């Protein structure tokens, strides 16, 4: 039997206006000097900075949720406090799943530069920067929702990782990606960007959860709300051209992009404390909270914008989902797939003068920050 869902035509974001081009100038003409350059430039710069900041933080509010303003509509997840709390829960859960590790790639301890794509609240990047204080760490996202007080070796940038990356080639030792399901249209191009920016011997480490709810004892039947949810969002991914099945497809995309030695590890993550295994029982409790706190944010924009559902129709589905998630007779889980892939097979380059200079700069920056922090504490 073919299953149908209420739907409406998908409306992509409106194209931006054409850029303004300055008329050609005479290359032999003298450049006039502005006698009031300092004050006028500072005023103009301050105005431009304020306008840019306002544009990035002019969030979209819809159905009681808040969404990013930069590249509006490019990503469907909210960036409000409710969803940010869910991201913090997910970080704790995934770290516990990996036995208190932030990543699994065998990079060794000599990481000089790391990039966290889709950093969200920045919690992974913050933890990583604290563990690797002499590494330069960058976290990127569409939303400026990260805290201001962070380790001195970490900075956050507003960026769209689905476009061409601006970082130099052969630059990073580690690129970290997590929970980017439904966010990328061209995964091979995404991985090619990562491949270019990684040093020879560098690693990309990615963690993705499957949206396919499963059970080993057939308690998740085909007509159960958890199964209906899975099919619905797989269909949405196909409709918008951004797959929600990246956990199942990533390895093939990585190999297509040119990565070698792609390793995939799959973990079963229960929903609820039904597992006899102590670790999985605890993880199941965390995952139940993770799912309950996340489902409205996962569903609202996609079902209303893409499928044409009303707010009340979405809430009815969410009510059934909460019942299904909490039902102790349902032994549901989903897979979490961890991928590690490397540019190895190519010799790792030696430390260049640029690398050595950068190491000195980072070390001095950390020492300076610690010095002033100590002064503030003792003063």
CSV table of C-alpha atoms in Angstrom, one decimal, residues 18-249:
chain,number,residue,atom,x,y,z
A,18,UNK,CA,22.2,41.4,-8.0
A,19,UNK,CA,25.5,42.8,-6.6
A,20,UNK,CA,26.2,46.4,-7.3
A,21,UNK,CA,29.3,46.9,-9.5
A,22,UNK,CA,31.4,50.1,-9.4
A,23,UNK,CA,32.0,51.8,-12.8
A,24,UNK,CA,35.4,51.3,-14.2
A,25,UNK,CA,38.0,53.9,-13.1
A,26,UNK,CA,41.0,55.5,-14.8
A,27,UNK,CA,44.0,53.6,-13.6
A,28,UNK,CA,46.3,56.7,-14.2
A,29,UNK,CA,44.2,59.1,-12.1
A,30,UNK,CA,45.4,60.2,-8.7
A,31,UNK,CA,43.6,59.0,-5.6
A,32,UNK,CA,42.3,61.9,-3.6
A,33,UNK,CA,43.0,61.9,0.1
A,34,UNK,CA,40.2,62.4,2.5
A,35,UNK,CA,41.3,65.0,5.0
A,36,UNK,CA,38.6,63.6,7.4
A,37,UNK,CA,39.4,60.0,6.7
A,38,UNK,CA,39.7,58.8,10.3
A,39,UNK,CA,36.4,60.0,11.7
A,40,UNK,CA,34.3,59.4,8.6
A,41,UNK,CA,35.8,55.9,8.1
A,42,UNK,CA,35.2,54.9,11.7
A,43,UNK,CA,31.6,56.1,11.5
A,44,UNK,CA,31.0,54.3,8.3
A,45,UNK,CA,32.7,51.1,9.6
A,46,UNK,CA,30.7,51.2,12.8
A,47,UNK,CA,27.5,51.7,10.8
A,48,UNK,CA,28.3,48.8,8.4
A,49,UNK,CA,29.2,46.5,11.3
A,50,UNK,CA,26.0,47.4,13.1
A,51,UNK,CA,24.0,46.7,10.0
A,52,UNK,CA,25.7,43.3,9.4
A,53,UNK,CA,25.1,42.3,13.0
A,54,UNK,CA,21.5,43.4,12.8
A,55,UNK,CA,21.0,41.3,9.7
A,56,UNK,CA,22.5,38.2,11.2
A,57,UNK,CA,20.5,38.5,14.4
A,58,UNK,CA,17.2,39.6,12.8
A,59,UNK,CA,15.8,36.1,13.5
A,60,UNK,CA,12.7,34.7,11.9
A,61,UNK,CA,9.9,33.8,14.4
A,62,UNK,CA,7.4,31.3,13.2
A,63,UNK,CA,4.9,29.0,15.1
A,64,UNK,CA,6.4,30.0,18.4
A,65,UNK,CA,9.9,29.1,17.4
A,66,UNK,CA,13.0,31.1,16.4
A,67,UNK,CA,15.1,30.5,13.2
A,68,UNK,CA,18.3,31.8,11.8
A,69,UNK,CA,18.4,35.0,9.7
A,70,UNK,CA,21.7,34.5,7.8
A,71,UNK,CA,20.9,32.5,4.6
A,72,UNK,CA,17.3,32.4,5.9
A,73,UNK,CA,15.6,29.0,5.1
A,74,UNK,CA,18.8,27.2,4.3
A,75,UNK,CA,18.4,25.1,7.5
A,76,UNK,CA,15.1,24.0,9.1
A,77,UNK,CA,16.1,23.7,12.7
A,78,UNK,CA,15.3,26.4,15.3
A,79,UNK,CA,18.1,28.3,17.1
A,80,UNK,CA,16.1,29.2,20.2
A,81,UNK,CA,16.9,28.3,23.8
A,82,UNK,CA,14.6,25.3,23.7
A,83,UNK,CA,16.4,23.7,20.8
A,84,UNK,CA,19.8,24.8,22.1
A,85,UNK,CA,19.1,22.9,25.3
A,86,UNK,CA,18.4,19.8,23.2
A,87,UNK,CA,21.8,20.3,21.5
A,88,UNK,CA,23.5,20.3,24.9
A,89,UNK,CA,21.7,17.1,25.8
A,90,UNK,CA,22.8,15.5,22.5
A,91,UNK,CA,26.4,16.5,23.1
A,92,UNK,CA,26.4,14.9,26.5
A,93,UNK,CA,24.7,11.8,25.1
A,94,UNK,CA,27.0,11.4,22.2
A,95,UNK,CA,30.1,11.9,24.4
A,96,UNK,CA,28.8,9.2,26.7
A,97,UNK,CA,28.2,6.9,23.7
A,98,UNK,CA,31.9,7.3,22.6
A,99,UNK,CA,33.1,6.5,26.2
A,100,UNK,CA,33.8,10.1,27.0
A,101,UNK,CA,35.7,10.8,23.8
A,102,UNK,CA,35.0,13.9,21.7
A,103,UNK,CA,36.0,12.0,18.5
A,104,UNK,CA,37.3,8.7,17.4
A,105,UNK,CA,39.7,9.5,14.6
A,106,UNK,CA,43.2,8.4,15.5
A,107,UNK,CA,44.8,11.8,15.0
A,108,UNK,CA,47.4,11.5,17.8
A,109,UNK,CA,48.0,14.4,20.2
A,110,UNK,CA,49.7,16.8,17.7
A,111,UNK,CA,46.6,18.6,16.4
A,112,UNK,CA,47.5,22.2,15.4
A,113,UNK,CA,44.3,23.2,13.6
A,114,UNK,CA,40.7,21.9,13.9
A,115,UNK,CA,37.4,22.9,12.3
A,116,UNK,CA,34.0,22.1,13.7
A,117,UNK,CA,31.3,22.3,11.1
A,118,UNK,CA,27.7,23.1,12.2
A,119,UNK,CA,29.0,24.0,15.7
A,120,UNK,CA,25.6,25.0,17.0
A,121,UNK,CA,26.0,26.1,20.6
A,122,UNK,CA,29.7,25.5,20.3
A,123,UNK,CA,29.8,23.0,23.1
A,124,UNK,CA,31.9,20.4,21.2
A,125,UNK,CA,34.4,23.1,20.0
A,126,UNK,CA,34.7,24.5,23.5
A,127,UNK,CA,35.4,21.1,25.0
A,128,UNK,CA,37.9,20.3,22.3
A,129,UNK,CA,39.7,23.7,22.7
A,130,UNK,CA,40.1,23.0,26.4
A,131,UNK,CA,41.5,19.6,25.7
A,132,UNK,CA,43.9,20.9,23.0
A,133,UNK,CA,44.9,24.3,24.3
A,134,UNK,CA,47.7,24.8,21.8
A,135,UNK,CA,45.5,24.1,18.8
A,136,UNK,CA,43.8,26.7,16.7
A,137,UNK,CA,40.0,25.8,16.8
A,138,UNK,CA,37.3,27.3,14.6
A,139,UNK,CA,33.6,26.6,14.9
A,140,UNK,CA,31.2,27.6,12.1
A,141,UNK,CA,27.4,27.9,12.0
A,142,UNK,CA,24.6,29.9,10.4
A,143,UNK,CA,23.5,31.2,13.8
A,144,UNK,CA,25.6,33.3,16.2
A,145,UNK,CA,24.3,31.5,19.3
A,146,UNK,CA,27.7,30.6,20.8
A,147,UNK,CA,28.8,32.0,24.1
A,148,UNK,CA,31.2,35.0,24.2
A,149,UNK,CA,33.5,33.6,27.0
A,150,UNK,CA,35.5,30.8,25.4
A,151,UNK,CA,39.0,29.4,25.4
A,152,UNK,CA,41.5,31.8,23.9
A,153,UNK,CA,42.4,29.3,21.1
A,154,UNK,CA,38.8,29.1,19.9
A,155,UNK,CA,36.9,31.4,17.6
A,156,UNK,CA,33.4,31.2,16.0
A,157,UNK,CA,32.5,32.2,12.5
A,158,UNK,CA,29.2,32.7,10.7
A,159,UNK,CA,29.4,30.6,7.6
A,160,UNK,CA,27.5,28.3,5.3
A,161,UNK,CA,29.4,25.1,5.0
A,162,UNK,CA,27.4,24.0,2.0
A,163,UNK,CA,29.2,26.6,-0.1
A,164,UNK,CA,32.8,26.7,-1.2
A,165,UNK,CA,35.0,26.8,1.9
A,166,UNK,CA,37.3,29.8,2.3
A,167,UNK,CA,40.1,28.1,4.2
A,168,UNK,CA,43.5,27.4,2.7
A,169,UNK,CA,44.4,24.1,1.3
A,170,UNK,CA,46.3,21.6,3.4
A,171,UNK,CA,45.4,23.5,6.5
A,172,UNK,CA,43.5,21.5,9.1
A,173,UNK,CA,44.5,18.3,11.0
A,174,UNK,CA,40.9,17.5,11.9
A,175,UNK,CA,37.5,18.5,10.5
A,176,UNK,CA,34.6,17.5,12.9
A,177,UNK,CA,31.0,17.1,11.7
A,178,UNK,CA,28.0,16.0,13.7
A,179,UNK,CA,24.2,15.9,13.2
A,180,UNK,CA,24.1,17.4,9.7
A,181,UNK,CA,21.2,15.2,8.5
A,182,UNK,CA,18.8,17.1,6.2
A,183,UNK,CA,21.3,20.1,6.0
A,184,UNK,CA,23.4,19.4,2.9
A,185,UNK,CA,22.3,19.0,-0.7
A,186,UNK,CA,25.6,18.0,-2.3
A,187,UNK,CA,27.5,15.7,0.1
A,188,UNK,CA,30.3,14.7,-2.3
A,189,UNK,CA,31.1,18.5,-2.8
A,190,UNK,CA,31.0,19.0,1.0
A,191,UNK,CA,33.5,16.2,1.4
A,192,UNK,CA,35.7,17.5,-1.4
A,193,UNK,CA,35.8,20.9,0.4
A,194,UNK,CA,37.0,19.0,3.5
A,195,UNK,CA,39.5,17.0,1.5
A,196,UNK,CA,41.1,20.2,0.1
A,197,UNK,CA,41.4,21.9,3.5
A,198,UNK,CA,42.9,18.9,5.3
A,199,UNK,CA,46.6,18.4,5.6
A,200,UNK,CA,48.1,15.2,4.1
A,201,UNK,CA,47.3,12.6,6.8
A,202,UNK,CA,44.5,14.8,8.2
A,203,UNK,CA,41.2,13.4,9.4
A,204,UNK,CA,37.5,14.1,9.1
A,205,UNK,CA,35.4,12.7,12.0
A,206,UNK,CA,31.6,12.6,11.6
A,207,UNK,CA,28.8,11.4,13.8
A,208,UNK,CA,25.3,11.0,12.4
A,209,UNK,CA,22.2,9.4,13.8
A,210,UNK,CA,19.7,7.5,11.6
A,211,UNK,CA,16.2,8.8,11.6
A,212,UNK,CA,14.9,5.2,11.0
A,213,UNK,CA,13.4,3.9,14.3
A,214,UNK,CA,13.9,0.1,14.7
A,215,UNK,CA,13.3,-2.7,17.1
A,216,UNK,CA,14.8,-6.2,17.3
A,217,UNK,CA,11.5,-7.7,18.7
A,218,UNK,CA,9.2,-6.1,16.1
A,219,UNK,CA,7.5,-3.9,18.7
A,220,UNK,CA,8.0,-1.0,16.2
A,221,UNK,CA,5.5,-2.2,13.6
A,222,UNK,CA,5.1,-0.6,10.1
A,223,UNK,CA,2.0,1.3,11.3
A,224,UNK,CA,3.5,2.5,14.6
A,225,UNK,CA,3.9,6.3,14.9
A,226,UNK,CA,7.7,5.9,15.1
A,227,UNK,CA,7.8,4.1,11.8
A,228,UNK,CA,5.4,6.6,10.2
A,229,UNK,CA,7.7,9.4,11.4
A,230,UNK,CA,10.7,7.8,9.8
A,231,UNK,CA,9.1,7.4,6.4
A,232,UNK,CA,7.7,10.9,6.6
A,233,UNK,CA,11.1,12.6,7.1
A,234,UNK,CA,12.8,10.3,4.6
A,235,UNK,CA,10.2,11.6,2.1
A,236,UNK,CA,10.8,15.2,3.1
A,237,UNK,CA,14.5,14.8,2.6
A,238,UNK,CA,13.9,13.6,-1.0
A,239,UNK,CA,11.5,16.5,-1.5
A,240,UNK,CA,13.9,19.2,-0.5
A,241,UNK,CA,17.0,17.5,-2.0
A,242,UNK,CA,18.8,17.2,1.4
A,243,UNK,CA,18.8,13.6,2.6
A,244,UNK,CA,18.0,12.7,6.1
A,245,UNK,CA,19.7,9.3,5.5
A,246,UNK,CA,23.3,10.6,5.7
A,247,UNK,CA,24.0,8.0,8.4
A,248,UNK,CA,23.3,5.3,5.8
A,249,UNK,CA,24.9,7.0,2.8
